[in-house]
Short mmCIF file of C-alpha atoms (C1' of nucleotides) in Angstrom, two decimals:
data_model
loop_
_atom_site.label_atom_id
_atom_site.label_comp_id
_atom_site.label_asym_id
_atom_site.label_seq_id
_atom_site.Cartn_x
_atom_site.Cartn_y
_atom_site.Cartn_z
CA MET A 1 -25.71 53.50 -28.42
CA GLN A 2 -27.10 53.38 -25.47
CA SER A 3 -24.24 55.54 -23.61
CA ASP A 4 -27.43 57.27 -22.30
CA LEU A 5 -27.94 54.43 -19.09
CA TYR A 6 -26.51 54.90 -15.41
CA ASN A 7 -26.80 52.31 -12.48
CA ILE A 8 -27.29 53.68 -9.41
CA GLY A 9 -23.44 54.19 -8.38
CA GLU A 10 -23.10 56.14 -12.06
CA ALA A 11 -25.99 58.40 -10.93
CA ALA A 12 -24.52 58.81 -7.95
CA ILE A 13 -20.87 60.69 -9.35
CA ALA A 14 -22.83 62.45 -12.66
CA SER A 15 -25.26 63.90 -9.68
CA CYS A 16 -23.76 64.75 -6.77
CA ILE A 17 -26.08 62.56 -4.98
CA SER A 18 -24.98 59.64 -3.03
CA SER A 19 -26.63 56.01 -3.93
CA LYS A 20 -28.09 56.28 -0.48
CA MET A 21 -29.96 59.36 -1.17
CA ILE A 22 -31.05 58.88 -4.71
CA ARG A 23 -32.91 55.49 -3.00
CA ARG A 24 -34.53 57.48 -0.44
CA TYR A 25 -35.75 60.15 -2.68
CA GLU A 26 -37.28 57.61 -4.76
CA GLU A 27 -38.74 56.16 -2.09
CA SER A 28 -40.36 59.23 -0.94
CA GLY A 29 -41.53 59.96 -4.03
CA LEU A 30 -39.43 62.98 -4.42
CA ILE A 31 -38.20 61.19 -7.78
CA PRO A 32 -40.73 58.71 -9.70
CA LYS A 33 -39.53 55.07 -9.45
CA ALA A 34 -36.55 54.08 -11.56
CA SER A 35 -36.63 51.09 -14.01
CA ARG A 36 -34.86 48.16 -13.40
CA SER A 37 -32.65 46.21 -15.41
CA LEU A 38 -33.19 41.88 -15.60
CA SER A 39 -30.54 41.91 -12.17
CA ASP A 40 -33.10 44.53 -10.32
CA TYR A 41 -30.31 47.09 -10.84
CA ARG A 42 -32.12 50.80 -10.58
CA VAL A 43 -31.43 51.91 -14.86
CA TYR A 44 -31.39 56.04 -14.94
CA ASN A 45 -31.01 57.62 -18.33
CA GLY A 46 -30.29 61.56 -19.09
CA LYS A 47 -32.82 62.94 -17.85
CA ASN A 48 -33.03 61.49 -14.82
CA VAL A 49 -29.39 62.71 -14.01
CA ASN A 50 -30.42 65.54 -14.75
CA MET A 51 -33.32 65.55 -12.42
CA LEU A 52 -30.82 64.96 -10.10
CA ARG A 53 -28.94 67.48 -10.50
CA PHE A 54 -31.26 69.52 -10.14
CA ILE A 55 -32.18 68.72 -6.72
CA LYS A 56 -28.58 68.54 -5.96
CA HIS A 57 -28.25 72.13 -6.91
CA ALA A 58 -31.61 73.20 -5.17
CA ARG A 59 -30.40 71.54 -1.53
CA ASP A 60 -27.29 73.64 -2.21
CA LEU A 61 -29.55 76.35 -2.22
CA GLY A 62 -31.04 75.14 1.21
CA PHE A 63 -34.72 74.14 -0.25
CA SER A 64 -35.89 72.13 1.59
CA VAL A 65 -37.04 68.86 -0.08
CA LYS A 66 -40.94 69.68 0.17
CA GLN A 67 -40.28 72.92 -1.35
CA ILE A 68 -37.95 71.21 -4.26
CA SER A 69 -41.05 68.93 -4.84
CA SER A 70 -42.67 71.72 -5.81
CA LEU A 71 -39.74 72.98 -7.43
CA LEU A 72 -39.86 69.53 -9.77
CA ASN A 73 -43.37 70.10 -10.84
CA LEU A 74 -43.02 73.32 -11.97
CA TRP A 75 -39.56 72.58 -13.57
CA THR A 76 -41.74 69.84 -15.51
CA ASP A 77 -44.84 72.04 -15.70
CA GLN A 78 -44.72 73.28 -19.55
CA ALA A 79 -47.63 76.19 -18.80
CA ARG A 80 -46.35 77.12 -15.15
CA SER A 81 -45.69 81.34 -14.15
CA SER A 82 -42.45 82.01 -13.36
CA SER A 83 -44.42 84.31 -11.01
CA GLU A 84 -44.89 80.65 -9.06
CA VAL A 85 -41.02 79.98 -9.04
CA LYS A 86 -40.32 83.41 -7.51
CA SER A 87 -42.68 83.57 -5.17
CA LEU A 88 -41.63 79.98 -3.86
CA ALA A 89 -37.92 81.29 -3.92
CA THR A 90 -39.38 84.65 -2.61
CA GLU A 91 -40.26 82.77 0.54
CA HIS A 92 -37.80 80.45 1.20
CA ILE A 93 -35.08 83.63 1.43
CA LEU A 94 -37.15 85.28 4.01
CA LEU A 95 -36.69 82.00 5.90
CA LEU A 96 -32.91 81.87 5.05
CA ASP A 97 -33.31 85.59 6.54
CA GLN A 98 -34.93 84.56 9.54
CA LYS A 99 -32.31 81.73 10.49
CA LEU A 100 -29.29 84.20 9.64
CA LYS A 101 -31.04 86.60 12.44
CA GLU A 102 -30.92 83.93 14.46
CA LEU A 103 -27.56 82.93 14.18
CA ASN A 104 -25.97 86.51 14.17
CA THR A 105 -28.17 87.27 17.85
CA MET A 106 -26.60 83.73 18.89
CA LYS A 107 -23.38 84.35 17.84
CA SER A 108 -23.02 88.84 19.15
CA GLU A 109 -24.35 87.09 22.00
CA LEU A 110 -22.08 84.29 22.40
CA THR A 111 -18.81 87.15 21.14
CA ARG A 112 -19.68 89.68 24.23
CA LEU A 113 -19.61 86.39 26.50
CA VAL A 114 -16.34 85.69 25.33
CA SER A 115 -15.15 88.72 24.96
CA CYS A 116 -15.72 89.19 29.24
CA CYS A 117 -14.37 85.80 30.03
CA HIS A 118 -10.40 86.41 31.13
CA GLY A 119 -9.72 83.05 30.18
CA ASP A 120 -6.92 81.32 32.39
CA GLU A 121 -6.75 78.88 34.90
CA ARG A 122 -9.05 81.06 37.45
CA PRO A 123 -12.36 79.23 37.95
CA ASP A 124 -14.72 82.38 37.60
CA CYS A 125 -16.44 82.66 34.28
CA PRO A 126 -19.19 85.21 33.11
CA ILE A 127 -20.11 82.64 30.24
CA LEU A 128 -21.51 79.65 32.87
CA ASP A 129 -22.48 82.78 34.93
CA SER A 130 -24.66 83.93 32.67
CA LEU A 131 -26.41 80.79 31.43
CA ALA A 132 -26.82 79.84 34.82
CA GLN A 133 -28.99 83.19 35.49
CA ASN A 134 -32.44 82.39 36.27
CA GLU A 135 -33.53 85.60 34.22
CA ILE A 136 -31.69 86.65 30.52
CA MET B 1 -42.06 74.53 54.15
CA GLN B 2 -41.46 72.22 51.26
CA SER B 3 -42.29 74.87 48.43
CA ASP B 4 -38.75 74.30 46.97
CA LEU B 5 -40.66 71.18 44.93
CA TYR B 6 -41.57 70.74 41.39
CA ASN B 7 -43.78 68.04 39.41
CA ILE B 8 -42.63 67.91 35.67
CA GLY B 9 -45.27 70.47 34.56
CA GLU B 10 -44.23 73.26 37.14
CA ALA B 11 -40.51 72.94 36.09
CA ALA B 12 -41.07 72.76 32.43
CA ILE B 13 -42.91 76.43 33.39
CA ALA B 14 -40.63 77.38 35.23
CA SER B 15 -37.39 76.48 33.17
CA CYS B 16 -39.67 76.80 29.57
CA ILE B 17 -38.47 73.23 28.69
CA SER B 18 -41.24 71.13 27.62
CA SER B 19 -42.44 67.76 29.70
CA LYS B 20 -41.16 66.43 26.65
CA MET B 21 -37.66 67.36 26.24
CA ILE B 22 -37.23 66.97 30.43
CA ARG B 23 -37.72 63.91 30.38
CA ARG B 24 -35.89 63.05 27.30
CA TYR B 25 -32.81 64.58 28.76
CA GLU B 26 -33.02 62.41 31.89
CA GLU B 27 -33.55 59.45 29.42
CA SER B 28 -30.73 60.27 27.65
CA GLY B 29 -28.16 61.05 30.66
CA LEU B 30 -28.27 64.83 29.80
CA ILE B 31 -29.50 65.63 33.63
CA PRO B 32 -29.40 63.03 36.26
CA LYS B 33 -32.11 60.78 36.79
CA ALA B 34 -35.15 62.42 38.96
CA SER B 35 -36.10 61.61 42.39
CA ARG B 36 -39.71 60.08 42.21
CA SER B 37 -43.02 60.27 44.69
CA LEU B 38 -45.23 57.50 45.93
CA SER B 39 -46.66 57.67 42.91
CA ASP B 40 -44.09 57.53 40.88
CA TYR B 41 -44.36 61.25 39.33
CA ARG B 42 -41.35 63.00 39.39
CA VAL B 43 -39.93 65.43 41.97
CA TYR B 44 -37.76 68.45 40.99
CA ASN B 45 -35.86 71.06 43.72
CA GLY B 46 -34.51 74.97 43.12
CA LYS B 47 -31.10 73.29 41.66
CA ASN B 48 -32.38 70.73 39.42
CA VAL B 49 -34.74 73.81 38.19
CA ASN B 50 -31.19 76.45 37.18
CA MET B 51 -29.90 73.13 35.87
CA LEU B 52 -32.86 72.71 33.50
CA ARG B 53 -32.63 76.47 33.62
CA PHE B 54 -29.28 76.76 32.40
CA ILE B 55 -29.90 74.07 29.72
CA LYS B 56 -32.66 76.19 28.13
CA HIS B 57 -30.04 79.12 28.05
CA ALA B 58 -27.53 77.56 26.44
CA ARG B 59 -30.03 75.07 23.92
CA ASP B 60 -30.91 79.68 23.00
CA LEU B 61 -27.25 80.10 22.32
CA GLY B 62 -27.26 77.03 19.93
CA PHE B 63 -24.83 75.25 21.68
CA SER B 64 -26.03 71.23 20.80
CA VAL B 65 -26.77 68.94 24.10
CA LYS B 66 -23.44 67.34 23.35
CA GLN B 67 -21.21 70.82 24.19
CA ILE B 68 -24.26 71.46 26.68
CA SER B 69 -23.11 68.15 28.25
CA SER B 70 -19.86 69.48 28.67
CA LEU B 71 -20.48 73.08 29.93
CA LEU B 72 -22.73 71.16 32.72
CA ASN B 73 -19.37 68.89 33.72
CA LEU B 74 -17.39 72.37 33.86
CA TRP B 75 -21.20 74.53 35.14
CA THR B 76 -20.61 71.93 38.64
CA ASP B 77 -17.02 71.27 38.63
CA GLN B 78 -15.49 74.08 40.83
CA ALA B 79 -12.28 73.71 39.76
CA ARG B 80 -12.33 74.08 36.35
CA SER B 81 -11.07 77.10 34.44
CA SER B 82 -12.37 79.73 33.03
CA SER B 83 -10.51 79.21 29.57
CA GLU B 84 -12.50 75.66 29.29
CA VAL B 85 -15.28 77.38 29.07
CA LYS B 86 -14.25 80.31 26.78
CA SER B 87 -12.34 77.78 24.64
CA LEU B 88 -15.86 75.81 24.04
CA ALA B 89 -17.69 79.12 23.55
CA THR B 90 -14.97 80.30 20.56
CA GLU B 91 -15.24 76.54 19.16
CA HIS B 92 -18.76 77.33 19.17
CA ILE B 93 -18.85 80.78 17.82
CA LEU B 94 -17.23 78.88 14.76
CA LEU B 95 -19.63 76.78 14.68
CA LEU B 96 -22.14 79.27 14.04
CA ASP B 97 -19.99 81.41 12.01
CA GLN B 98 -19.27 78.27 9.55
CA LYS B 99 -23.47 78.37 9.59
CA LEU B 100 -23.80 81.95 9.12
CA LYS B 101 -21.24 81.87 5.60
CA GLU B 102 -23.37 78.76 4.73
CA LEU B 103 -26.67 80.46 5.05
CA ASN B 104 -25.05 84.10 3.23
CA THR B 105 -24.01 82.23 0.11
CA MET B 106 -27.17 80.27 -0.29
CA LYS B 107 -29.24 84.05 0.28
CA SER B 108 -26.77 85.78 -2.05
CA GLU B 109 -27.53 83.40 -4.69
CA LEU B 110 -30.90 82.98 -4.84
CA THR B 111 -31.60 86.41 -4.13
CA ARG B 112 -29.13 87.11 -7.97
CA LEU B 113 -31.61 84.69 -9.42
CA VAL B 114 -35.00 86.11 -7.72
CA SER B 115 -33.77 89.82 -9.19
CA CYS B 116 -33.36 88.32 -12.83
CA CYS B 117 -36.55 86.25 -12.89
CA HIS B 118 -39.34 88.54 -14.48
CA GLY B 119 -41.71 86.72 -12.24
CA ASP B 120 -45.39 87.25 -14.67
CA GLU B 121 -47.60 84.89 -16.38
CA ARG B 122 -45.01 83.40 -18.44
CA PRO B 123 -42.97 80.15 -18.39
CA ASP B 124 -39.59 80.95 -18.87
CA CYS B 125 -37.57 81.28 -15.63
CA PRO B 126 -33.94 81.66 -14.54
CA ILE B 127 -34.34 80.57 -11.41
CA LEU B 128 -35.49 77.47 -12.88
CA ASP B 129 -32.98 77.15 -15.64
CA SER B 130 -30.74 77.39 -13.11
CA LEU B 131 -31.15 74.69 -11.09
CA ALA B 132 -31.39 72.77 -14.47
CA GLN B 133 -28.21 73.79 -15.41
CA ASN B 134 -25.35 70.93 -15.74
CA GLU B 135 -22.62 73.22 -14.78
CA ILE B 136 -22.77 74.86 -11.91
"C1'" DT C 1 -68.54 62.21 47.62
"C1'" DA C 2 -68.55 61.22 42.96
"C1'" DA C 3 -67.45 62.05 38.34
"C1'" DA C 4 -64.32 65.04 35.24
"C1'" DA C 5 -60.53 67.55 33.89
"C1'" DA C 6 -55.65 68.13 34.49
"C1'" DC C 7 -51.90 65.99 35.53
"C1'" DC C 8 -48.84 61.99 35.46
"C1'" DT C 9 -46.34 57.26 33.76
"C1'" DT C 10 -44.47 54.69 29.50
"C1'" DA C 11 -44.26 53.57 24.71
"C1'" DC C 12 -44.38 54.25 19.93
"C1'" DC C 13 -44.55 57.29 15.75
"C1'" DT C 14 -43.72 61.46 12.76
"C1'" DG C 15 -40.43 65.05 10.66
"C1'" DT C 16 -35.54 66.74 8.64
"C1'" DG C 17 -31.88 65.13 5.39
"C1'" DG C 18 -28.45 62.67 6.23
"C1'" DG C 19 -24.65 58.06 7.84
"C1'" DG C 20 -23.63 53.18 8.83
"C1'" DT C 21 -23.73 48.08 8.98
"C1'" DA C 22 -25.53 43.85 7.36
"C1'" DA C 23 -26.69 39.55 4.65
"C1'" DG C 24 -27.32 38.31 -0.23
"C1'" DG C 25 -27.67 38.90 -5.28
"C1'" DT C 26 -24.71 40.15 -10.10
"C1'" DC C 27 -21.43 41.78 -12.71
"C1'" DA C 28 -16.14 42.07 -14.89
"C1'" DA C 29 -11.41 41.50 -14.34
"C1'" DG C 30 -7.91 38.34 -13.46
"C1'" DC D 1 -14.03 30.73 -11.30
"C1'" DT D 2 -12.87 32.91 -8.03
"C1'" DT D 3 -12.25 37.68 -6.07
"C1'" DG D 4 -13.59 42.36 -5.47
"C1'" DA D 5 -16.82 45.65 -6.61
"C1'" DC D 6 -21.52 46.68 -7.87
"C1'" DC D 7 -26.27 46.44 -6.26
"C1'" DT D 8 -30.46 44.75 -3.50
"C1'" DT D 9 -33.56 44.94 1.11
"C1'" DA D 10 -34.13 46.14 5.76
"C1'" DC D 11 -32.60 47.42 9.46
"C1'" DC D 12 -29.82 50.85 12.98
"C1'" DC D 13 -28.09 55.13 14.36
"C1'" DC D 14 -27.83 60.62 14.51
"C1'" DA D 15 -29.74 65.73 16.53
"C1'" DC D 16 -34.21 67.38 18.39
"C1'" DA D 17 -38.22 68.26 18.38
"C1'" DG D 18 -43.63 67.27 18.45
"C1'" DG D 19 -47.66 64.03 18.22
"C1'" DT D 20 -50.79 60.32 20.06
"C1'" DA D 21 -52.21 56.64 22.53
"C1'" DA D 22 -53.63 54.00 26.98
"C1'" DG D 23 -53.43 54.02 31.39
"C1'" DG D 24 -52.76 55.73 36.42
"C1'" DT D 25 -52.92 59.86 40.02
"C1'" DT D 26 -54.62 64.14 42.01
"C1'" DT D 27 -56.91 67.95 41.95
"C1'" DT D 28 -61.35 70.66 41.31
"C1'" DT D 29 -66.07 71.13 40.30
"C1'" DA D 30 -70.95 69.72 40.97
#
DNA sequence: TAAAAACCTTACCTGTGGGGTAAGGTCAAG
DNA sequence: CTTGACCTTACCCCACAGGTAAGGTTTTTA
């Protein structure tokens, strides 16, 4: 009859978030404090696990914990406007774009250096030379 | 005559690494302990500053502090083979590639969700719906 | 020449998002 | 009733940086 109840290990498996992180999310206030069993074990219900899954999906999309906190508020707020969510997501895409640009710059520069390096037993190396340059 | 000497603030400006991080790099063993003035101020010479600049350039290329430690060893080892450096750099490119893929996956998925969201004052929102889905 | 500003020192806390370990309580199966 | 698997809290650690505080030194300025 109460098949809807999970302890933290079961909730971890069901949500793909480690017990460790579930406790941390609770401690940091991202999720509400779990109710406890007589022996002080955390007890979760299906709704709680859905929230954890929501968090997991958002983390997989690269949202920060802070952003997820906002998303959870919007999620549980039936009066939210979808534009609020959309702007949060759009902002996050801009951040992803920025990181992508940085990584691409690094990669192309490094690829150029690697292609200039003969990579044999000789000690002279354009990669180290470039890193040692005083000017870029 | 000793125009080649810098205190930590000057070394920071010359290398574009904050005083803070210079101290930390020393503490962590990435760079040797600086010599000290009579009043216990750290003193750097041109060679030290070149090492800091080397580190800065490598950080800008996304190398980890650990990798930079290896690069510094190779840099100061006149008997190194360029292949060692090249393989370290190549390995790092693979890591950059992996991160790029992850970020691209996030971005395209999120872009798809955003394009599905009408983003007006109505509460229904495909982004939240997707995050709340039990299956992906 | 004395005060003030600018710099240095160490030591500690913050964030971000995790991982690990230890010491002890609880539960279920054998 | 013991053993193993689970739970609890309380710490430590990683990378990589920023901030702040309290105190000493050096340089500039009035």
